[in-house]
């Protein structure tokens, strides 16, 4: 593995955020951070709503939501040519979308859902509940942390049987920061009748969307600078008339996507302000931000890994053709023997080192996940690397 170097900061980018300067925010991947211009745009919308709630909710609100959705869908291009924004709907997040998709399938006893052991925890919980209630079966495919794309496709394809109804695959995995071969898997399953759901929670703003899935969802509040609670669910045409809406509201009769987006008196201001996040991203330069963040995450991984005595070659690579803004560092086994220990360690790092990180417990081991974002600097990772070993020794 070549020695990573920190990228040059993007001029002015750090000033766009209102984050506490006394804390190293190295976990953008969990909850994101909303730029000040987006915060202000949302506040103006809230002021408008509170100045005249009747007018806000009854005078063209759903047309405004649809306009915002079309803007976001055109940027993400989740369909084959980017010309079908009516094939997408705004939802709260990827976890919400997973439950919508599972409910839509109307699973029966003996039906099967195939996923990998790199899946997001809340989605795995949704699968488990759906199987308990329907009698369906969950088949989890183990994928080694380091594996070739073709081996991943072969393993998932081999798990598919005549009873498989749905395959769920992450575009970028949350616990392991891996890029999975979504495009190749969609191609491998084409013509089988098995639906493919791509959980692309970390894709918008960091990598391109992958078209061709039956269902694709991406959170815009992580890497696309939208307010939290903003995600786009793209649905293939054959499924749109069958989408099961979890909340029946006055828009129910409009069908997809309006029935999903019409949630009575919810706060729509985040969705309406989301295009401002894309404006900020484009102003900074989409390609420049992606490269900066990926390079910074790689640098942080190497600096922290070296401090823990790990050989650079032992640090997991994300794989795939697109660099991503997250990397993981394996932690000593004694420090994270179980999930509860990872929670405790993350809290101690926050309290004692004034650094926010993600720590995931995956396949019996703890992994520290570092993110890179335009507000981060190399010295934040260096400071964590300097102080983390002593904390781990005292665990």
Coordinates of C-alpha atoms in Angstrom, one line a residue:
X1 CA 0.0 0.0 0.0
X2 CA 1.6 3.4 -1.0
X3 CA 2.0 5.9 1.8
X4 CA -1.1 8.2 1.8
X5 CA -0.6 12.0 1.9
X6 CA -3.1 14.4 3.2
X7 CA -4.8 16.5 0.5
X8 CA -4.6 20.3 0.4
X9 CA -7.6 21.8 2.1
X10 CA -10.4 23.2 -0.1
X11 CA -10.3 27.0 0.4
X12 CA -13.1 28.3 2.5
X13 CA -14.8 24.9 3.0
X14 CA -14.3 24.7 6.7
X15 CA -16.1 28.1 7.3
X16 CA -19.3 26.6 5.8
X17 CA -20.0 24.6 9.0
X18 CA -21.0 25.5 12.5
X19 CA -19.4 22.5 14.1
X20 CA -17.8 22.8 17.6
X21 CA -14.2 23.7 16.9
X22 CA -13.0 22.1 20.1
X23 CA -14.0 18.6 18.8
X24 CA -12.5 16.6 16.0
X25 CA -15.6 15.5 14.0
X26 CA -14.2 12.4 12.3
X27 CA -17.6 10.6 11.8
X28 CA -19.4 12.4 9.1
X29 CA -20.7 9.1 7.8
X30 CA -23.2 8.6 10.6
X31 CA -25.2 11.8 10.8
X32 CA -23.5 14.2 8.4
X33 CA -23.1 17.9 9.1
X34 CA -25.4 20.5 7.5
X35 CA -23.6 23.6 6.0
X36 CA -24.6 27.0 7.3
X37 CA -26.2 28.1 4.0
X38 CA -28.5 25.0 4.1
X39 CA -29.3 25.6 7.7
X40 CA -30.3 29.2 6.9
X41 CA -32.4 28.1 3.9
X42 CA -34.3 25.6 6.1
X43 CA -34.8 28.2 8.8
X44 CA -36.3 30.6 6.2
X45 CA -38.7 27.9 5.2
X46 CA -39.6 27.2 8.8
X47 CA -40.2 30.9 9.3
X48 CA -42.5 30.9 6.2
X49 CA -44.3 27.8 7.6
X50 CA -44.8 29.4 11.1
X51 CA -45.9 32.8 9.7
X52 CA -48.8 31.2 7.9
X53 CA -49.2 27.4 8.4
X54 CA -52.5 27.3 6.5
X55 CA -50.9 28.8 3.4
X56 CA -47.7 26.8 3.7
X57 CA -49.5 23.4 3.9
X58 CA -52.3 24.1 1.4
X59 CA -50.9 26.4 -1.3
X60 CA -48.8 24.2 -3.5
X61 CA -46.7 22.4 -0.9
X62 CA -46.7 19.1 -2.7
X63 CA -45.7 20.7 -6.0
X64 CA -42.8 22.3 -4.2
X65 CA -41.8 18.9 -2.8
X66 CA -42.0 17.4 -6.2
X67 CA -39.8 20.1 -7.6
X68 CA -37.2 19.5 -5.0
X69 CA -37.4 15.8 -5.6
X70 CA -36.9 16.2 -9.4
X71 CA -33.8 18.4 -8.7
X72 CA -32.3 15.7 -6.4
X73 CA -33.2 12.8 -8.7
X74 CA -31.6 14.6 -11.7
X75 CA -28.4 15.0 -9.8
X76 CA -28.3 11.3 -8.6
X77 CA -29.5 9.8 -11.9
X78 CA -30.7 6.6 -10.3
X79 CA -32.6 5.5 -13.5
X80 CA -30.8 4.5 -16.6
X81 CA -30.6 7.9 -18.3
X82 CA -31.4 10.4 -15.6
X83 CA -34.7 11.4 -17.2
X84 CA -37.3 9.8 -15.0
X85 CA -37.4 11.7 -11.7
X86 CA -41.0 10.5 -11.2
X87 CA -39.5 7.1 -10.5
X88 CA -38.2 8.3 -7.2
X89 CA -39.8 9.5 -3.9
X90 CA -38.5 11.4 -1.0
X91 CA -38.4 9.5 2.3
X92 CA -36.8 10.0 5.7
X93 CA -33.8 7.7 5.3
X94 CA -32.5 4.4 4.0
X95 CA -33.9 2.5 7.0
X96 CA -37.4 3.8 6.3
X97 CA -37.0 2.8 2.7
X98 CA -36.0 -0.8 3.7
X99 CA -39.2 -1.2 5.7
X100 CA -41.2 0.2 2.7
X101 CA -39.6 -2.3 0.3
X102 CA -40.1 -5.3 2.7
X103 CA -43.8 -4.4 3.2
X104 CA -44.3 -4.0 -0.5
X105 CA -43.1 -7.5 -1.2
X106 CA -46.0 -9.1 0.8
X107 CA -43.7 -12.0 1.8
X108 CA -45.2 -15.5 2.4
X109 CA -44.0 -18.5 4.4
X110 CA -40.9 -20.0 2.8
X111 CA -40.0 -16.9 0.8
X112 CA -36.3 -16.0 1.1
X113 CA -34.4 -12.7 1.5
X114 CA -30.7 -12.8 0.7
X115 CA -28.3 -10.2 2.2
X116 CA -24.6 -10.1 3.2
X117 CA -23.0 -9.9 6.6
X118 CA -21.9 -6.4 5.8
X119 CA -25.4 -5.0 6.0
X120 CA -26.5 -2.1 8.2
X121 CA -27.8 -3.2 11.6
X122 CA -31.2 -1.5 11.4
X123 CA -31.9 -3.0 8.0
X124 CA -30.9 -6.4 9.3
X125 CA -33.4 -5.8 12.1
X126 CA -36.1 -4.9 9.6
X127 CA -35.4 -8.1 7.7
X128 CA -35.6 -10.2 10.9
X129 CA -39.0 -8.6 11.8
X130 CA -40.4 -9.1 8.3
X131 CA -39.4 -12.8 8.5
X132 CA -40.9 -13.3 11.9
X133 CA -44.2 -11.8 10.8
X134 CA -44.4 -13.5 7.4
X135 CA -42.7 -16.8 7.9
X136 CA -40.0 -15.9 5.3
X137 CA -36.4 -17.0 5.7
X138 CA -33.3 -14.7 5.9
X139 CA -30.2 -16.0 4.2
X140 CA -27.1 -14.0 5.2
X141 CA -24.1 -14.5 2.9
X142 CA -20.7 -14.2 4.6
X143 CA -18.3 -12.1 2.7
X144 CA -14.7 -11.9 3.8
X145 CA -13.4 -8.4 4.6
X146 CA -10.9 -8.7 1.8
X147 CA -12.4 -10.5 -1.2
X148 CA -12.5 -10.1 -5.0
X149 CA -15.6 -8.6 -6.6
X150 CA -16.2 -11.8 -8.6
X151 CA -16.1 -13.9 -5.5
X152 CA -18.7 -11.6 -3.9
X153 CA -21.0 -11.9 -6.9
X154 CA -20.6 -15.7 -7.0
X155 CA -21.3 -16.1 -3.3
X156 CA -24.5 -14.0 -3.4
X157 CA -25.6 -15.7 -6.7
X158 CA -25.1 -19.1 -5.2
X159 CA -27.3 -18.2 -2.2
X160 CA -30.2 -17.4 -4.5
X161 CA -32.8 -20.2 -4.9
X162 CA -36.1 -20.6 -6.6
X163 CA -37.7 -19.3 -3.4
X164 CA -35.7 -16.0 -3.2
X165 CA -37.8 -12.9 -3.5
X166 CA -35.3 -10.2 -2.7
X167 CA -31.6 -9.6 -2.6
X168 CA -30.3 -6.7 -0.5
X169 CA -26.9 -5.4 -1.2
X170 CA -25.0 -2.3 0.1
X171 CA -23.3 0.0 -2.4
X172 CA -21.0 1.2 0.4
X173 CA -21.1 -0.9 3.6
X174 CA -21.6 0.9 6.9
X175 CA -19.7 -1.3 9.4
X176 CA -16.8 -2.2 7.1
X177 CA -16.5 0.8 4.6
X178 CA -16.4 -1.5 1.6
X179 CA -17.6 -0.9 -2.0
X180 CA -19.6 -3.9 -3.1
X181 CA -20.0 -4.9 -6.8
X182 CA -23.6 -3.7 -7.1
X183 CA -23.5 -3.2 -10.8
X184 CA -22.2 -6.7 -11.5
X185 CA -24.6 -8.3 -9.1
X186 CA -27.6 -6.6 -10.7
X187 CA -26.4 -8.0 -14.1
X188 CA -25.9 -11.4 -12.6
X189 CA -29.5 -11.5 -11.3
X190 CA -31.1 -10.0 -14.4
X191 CA -33.8 -12.4 -15.8
X192 CA -34.1 -14.4 -12.6
X193 CA -37.2 -12.7 -11.4
X194 CA -35.5 -11.9 -8.1
X195 CA -35.9 -8.2 -7.0
X196 CA -32.7 -6.3 -6.1
X197 CA -32.7 -3.6 -3.4
X198 CA -29.5 -1.5 -3.3
X199 CA -28.9 0.2 0.1
X200 CA -26.8 3.1 -1.1
X201 CA -27.1 5.1 2.1
X202 CA -23.6 6.5 1.7
X203 CA -23.6 7.0 -2.1
X204 CA -25.2 10.4 -2.8
X205 CA -22.4 13.0 -2.9
X206 CA -19.6 10.4 -2.6
X207 CA -20.0 8.1 -5.5
X208 CA -22.3 7.8 -8.5
X209 CA -25.6 6.0 -8.2
X210 CA -25.9 2.6 -9.8
X211 CA -29.0 2.3 -12.0
X212 CA -30.9 -0.9 -12.9
X213 CA -32.0 -2.1 -9.4
X214 CA -35.6 -2.7 -8.6
X215 CA -35.1 -0.5 -5.5
X216 CA -32.3 1.9 -4.7
X217 CA -32.1 4.3 -1.8
X218 CA -29.5 6.9 -0.9
X219 CA -29.3 9.3 2.1
X220 CA -28.6 12.9 1.0
X221 CA -28.0 14.1 4.6
X222 CA -24.6 12.3 4.8
X223 CA -22.4 13.3 1.8
X224 CA -24.7 15.6 -0.2
X225 CA -25.1 18.3 2.6
X226 CA -28.9 18.0 2.9
X227 CA -30.7 18.5 6.2
X228 CA -31.1 15.2 8.1
X229 CA -34.1 13.1 7.2
X230 CA -33.6 13.4 3.5
X231 CA -33.3 10.3 1.3
X232 CA -34.4 9.4 -2.2
X233 CA -36.0 6.0 -2.9
X234 CA -35.8 5.0 -6.6
X235 CA -38.3 2.3 -7.7
X236 CA -38.4 0.4 -11.0
X237 CA -41.5 1.0 -13.0
X238 CA -42.9 -2.5 -12.5
X239 CA -43.0 -1.9 -8.7
X240 CA -44.4 1.6 -8.5
X241 CA -48.0 0.6 -8.5
X242 CA -47.4 -1.9 -5.8
X243 CA -45.6 0.2 -3.3
X244 CA -47.1 -0.1 0.2
X245 CA -47.3 3.3 1.8
X246 CA -46.7 3.0 5.6
X247 CA -48.8 6.1 6.4
X248 CA -52.2 6.7 4.7
X249 CA -52.8 10.4 4.2
X250 CA -54.7 12.7 2.0
X251 CA -52.3 12.1 -0.8
X252 CA -52.9 8.3 -0.8
X253 CA -55.0 8.4 -4.0
X254 CA -52.2 10.0 -6.0
X255 CA -50.1 6.9 -6.1
X256 CA -46.3 6.8 -6.3
X257 CA -44.5 9.0 -5.5
X258 CA -46.9 11.5 -4.0
X259 CA -48.5 9.0 -1.6
X260 CA -45.1 8.3 0.0
X261 CA -44.3 12.0 0.3
X262 CA -47.6 13.2 1.6
X263 CA -47.2 12.7 5.4
X264 CA -49.8 15.1 6.8
X265 CA -48.2 17.8 8.9
X266 CA -44.6 16.5 8.9
X267 CA -41.8 19.1 8.6
X268 CA -41.1 19.3 4.9
X269 CA -38.5 22.1 5.2
X270 CA -35.6 19.7 5.1
X271 CA -36.7 18.3 1.8
X272 CA -37.3 21.7 0.4
X273 CA -33.9 22.9 1.5
X274 CA -32.0 19.8 0.2
X275 CA -31.3 21.3 -3.3
X276 CA -29.3 24.1 -1.5
X277 CA -27.0 21.3 -0.2
X278 CA -26.3 20.3 -3.8
X279 CA -25.6 23.9 -4.7
X280 CA -23.0 24.0 -1.9
X281 CA -21.5 20.7 -3.1
X282 CA -21.3 21.9 -6.7
X283 CA -19.8 25.2 -5.7
X284 CA -17.0 23.4 -4.0
X285 CA -16.7 21.1 -6.9
X286 CA -18.2 17.6 -6.8
X287 CA -15.0 15.8 -8.1
X288 CA -12.7 17.9 -5.9
X289 CA -14.8 17.1 -2.8
X290 CA -14.9 13.4 -3.5
X291 CA -11.1 13.2 -4.1
X292 CA -10.3 15.4 -1.0
X293 CA -12.5 13.3 1.3
X294 CA -11.3 9.9 0.0
X295 CA -7.6 11.0 0.3
X296 CA -8.1 12.4 3.8
X297 CA -9.9 9.2 5.0
X298 CA -7.0 7.1 3.6
X299 CA -4.5 9.3 5.3
X300 CA -6.3 9.1 8.6
X301 CA -6.5 5.3 8.3
X302 CA -2.7 5.0 7.8
X303 CA -1.8 7.5 10.6
X304 CA -4.1 5.8 13.2
X305 CA -3.2 2.3 12.0
X306 CA 0.5 3.1 12.3
X307 CA 0.0 4.4 15.8
X308 CA -1.6 1.0 16.7
X309 CA 1.3 -0.9 15.3
X310 CA -0.5 -2.2 12.2
X311 CA 1.3 -2.9 9.0
X312 CA 0.0 -0.7 6.2
X313 CA -0.7 -3.8 4.1
X314 CA -3.0 -5.0 6.9
X315 CA -5.3 -2.0 6.6
X316 CA -8.5 -2.9 4.8
X317 CA -9.0 -1.3 1.4
X318 CA -12.5 -0.3 0.4
X319 CA -12.3 -2.0 -3.0
X320 CA -14.2 -0.9 -6.1
X321 CA -13.3 1.6 -8.8
X322 CA -14.5 4.7 -6.9
X323 CA -12.6 6.1 -3.9
X324 CA -14.8 6.6 -0.9
X325 CA -14.6 9.0 2.1
X326 CA -14.5 6.3 4.8
X327 CA -11.9 3.8 6.0
X328 CA -11.7 1.4 8.9
X329 CA -8.9 0.5 11.3
X330 CA -9.0 -2.9 13.1
X331 CA -8.8 -2.5 16.9
X332 CA -6.9 -4.8 19.3
X333 CA -9.2 -7.7 20.1
X334 CA -9.0 -7.2 23.9
X335 CA -10.4 -3.7 23.6
X336 CA -13.6 -4.6 21.9
X337 CA -14.7 -8.2 22.8
X338 CA -18.4 -7.4 22.2
X339 CA -20.8 -4.7 21.0
X340 CA -21.2 -3.1 24.4
X341 CA -17.5 -2.6 24.6
X342 CA -17.5 -0.7 21.3
X343 CA -20.1 1.6 22.6
X344 CA -18.2 2.3 25.7
X345 CA -14.9 2.9 23.8
X346 CA -16.6 5.3 21.4
X347 CA -17.9 7.3 24.3
X348 CA -14.5 7.4 26.0
X349 CA -12.9 8.6 22.8
X350 CA -15.5 11.3 22.7
X351 CA -15.2 12.4 26.3
X352 CA -11.5 12.0 26.8
X353 CA -10.0 12.6 23.4
X354 CA -12.6 15.1 22.2
X355 CA -13.0 13.2 18.9
X356 CA -16.1 11.8 17.4
X357 CA -15.6 8.5 15.6
X358 CA -17.6 5.4 14.6
X359 CA -16.7 2.1 16.2
X360 CA -18.5 -1.0 14.8
X361 CA -18.5 -4.6 16.1
X362 CA -18.3 -6.9 13.0
X363 CA -17.7 -10.6 12.9
X364 CA -16.3 -10.7 16.4
X365 CA -14.0 -7.7 16.2
X366 CA -14.1 -4.0 16.7
X367 CA -13.3 -1.6 13.8
X368 CA -12.8 2.1 14.1
X369 CA -14.3 3.9 11.2
X370 CA -12.9 7.3 10.1
X371 CA -14.6 9.7 7.7
X372 CA -13.0 12.5 5.7
X373 CA -14.9 15.7 5.0
X374 CA -14.0 19.1 3.7
X375 CA -14.1 20.6 7.3
X376 CA -11.5 18.1 8.5
X377 CA -7.7 18.6 8.7
X378 CA -4.8 16.2 8.7
X379 CA -3.8 17.2 12.2
X380 CA -7.1 16.0 13.6
X381 CA -6.3 12.4 12.6
X382 CA -2.7 12.9 13.8
X383 CA -3.9 14.1 17.2
X384 CA -6.2 11.0 17.5
X385 CA -3.3 8.7 16.5
X386 CA -1.1 10.3 19.2
X387 CA -3.5 9.9 22.0
X388 CA -5.5 6.7 21.2
X389 CA -2.9 4.1 22.0
X390 CA -2.6 5.2 25.6
X391 CA -6.4 5.2 26.0
X392 CA -6.6 1.6 24.6
X393 CA -3.9 0.4 27.0
X394 CA -6.0 1.5 29.9
X395 CA -9.1 -0.1 28.7

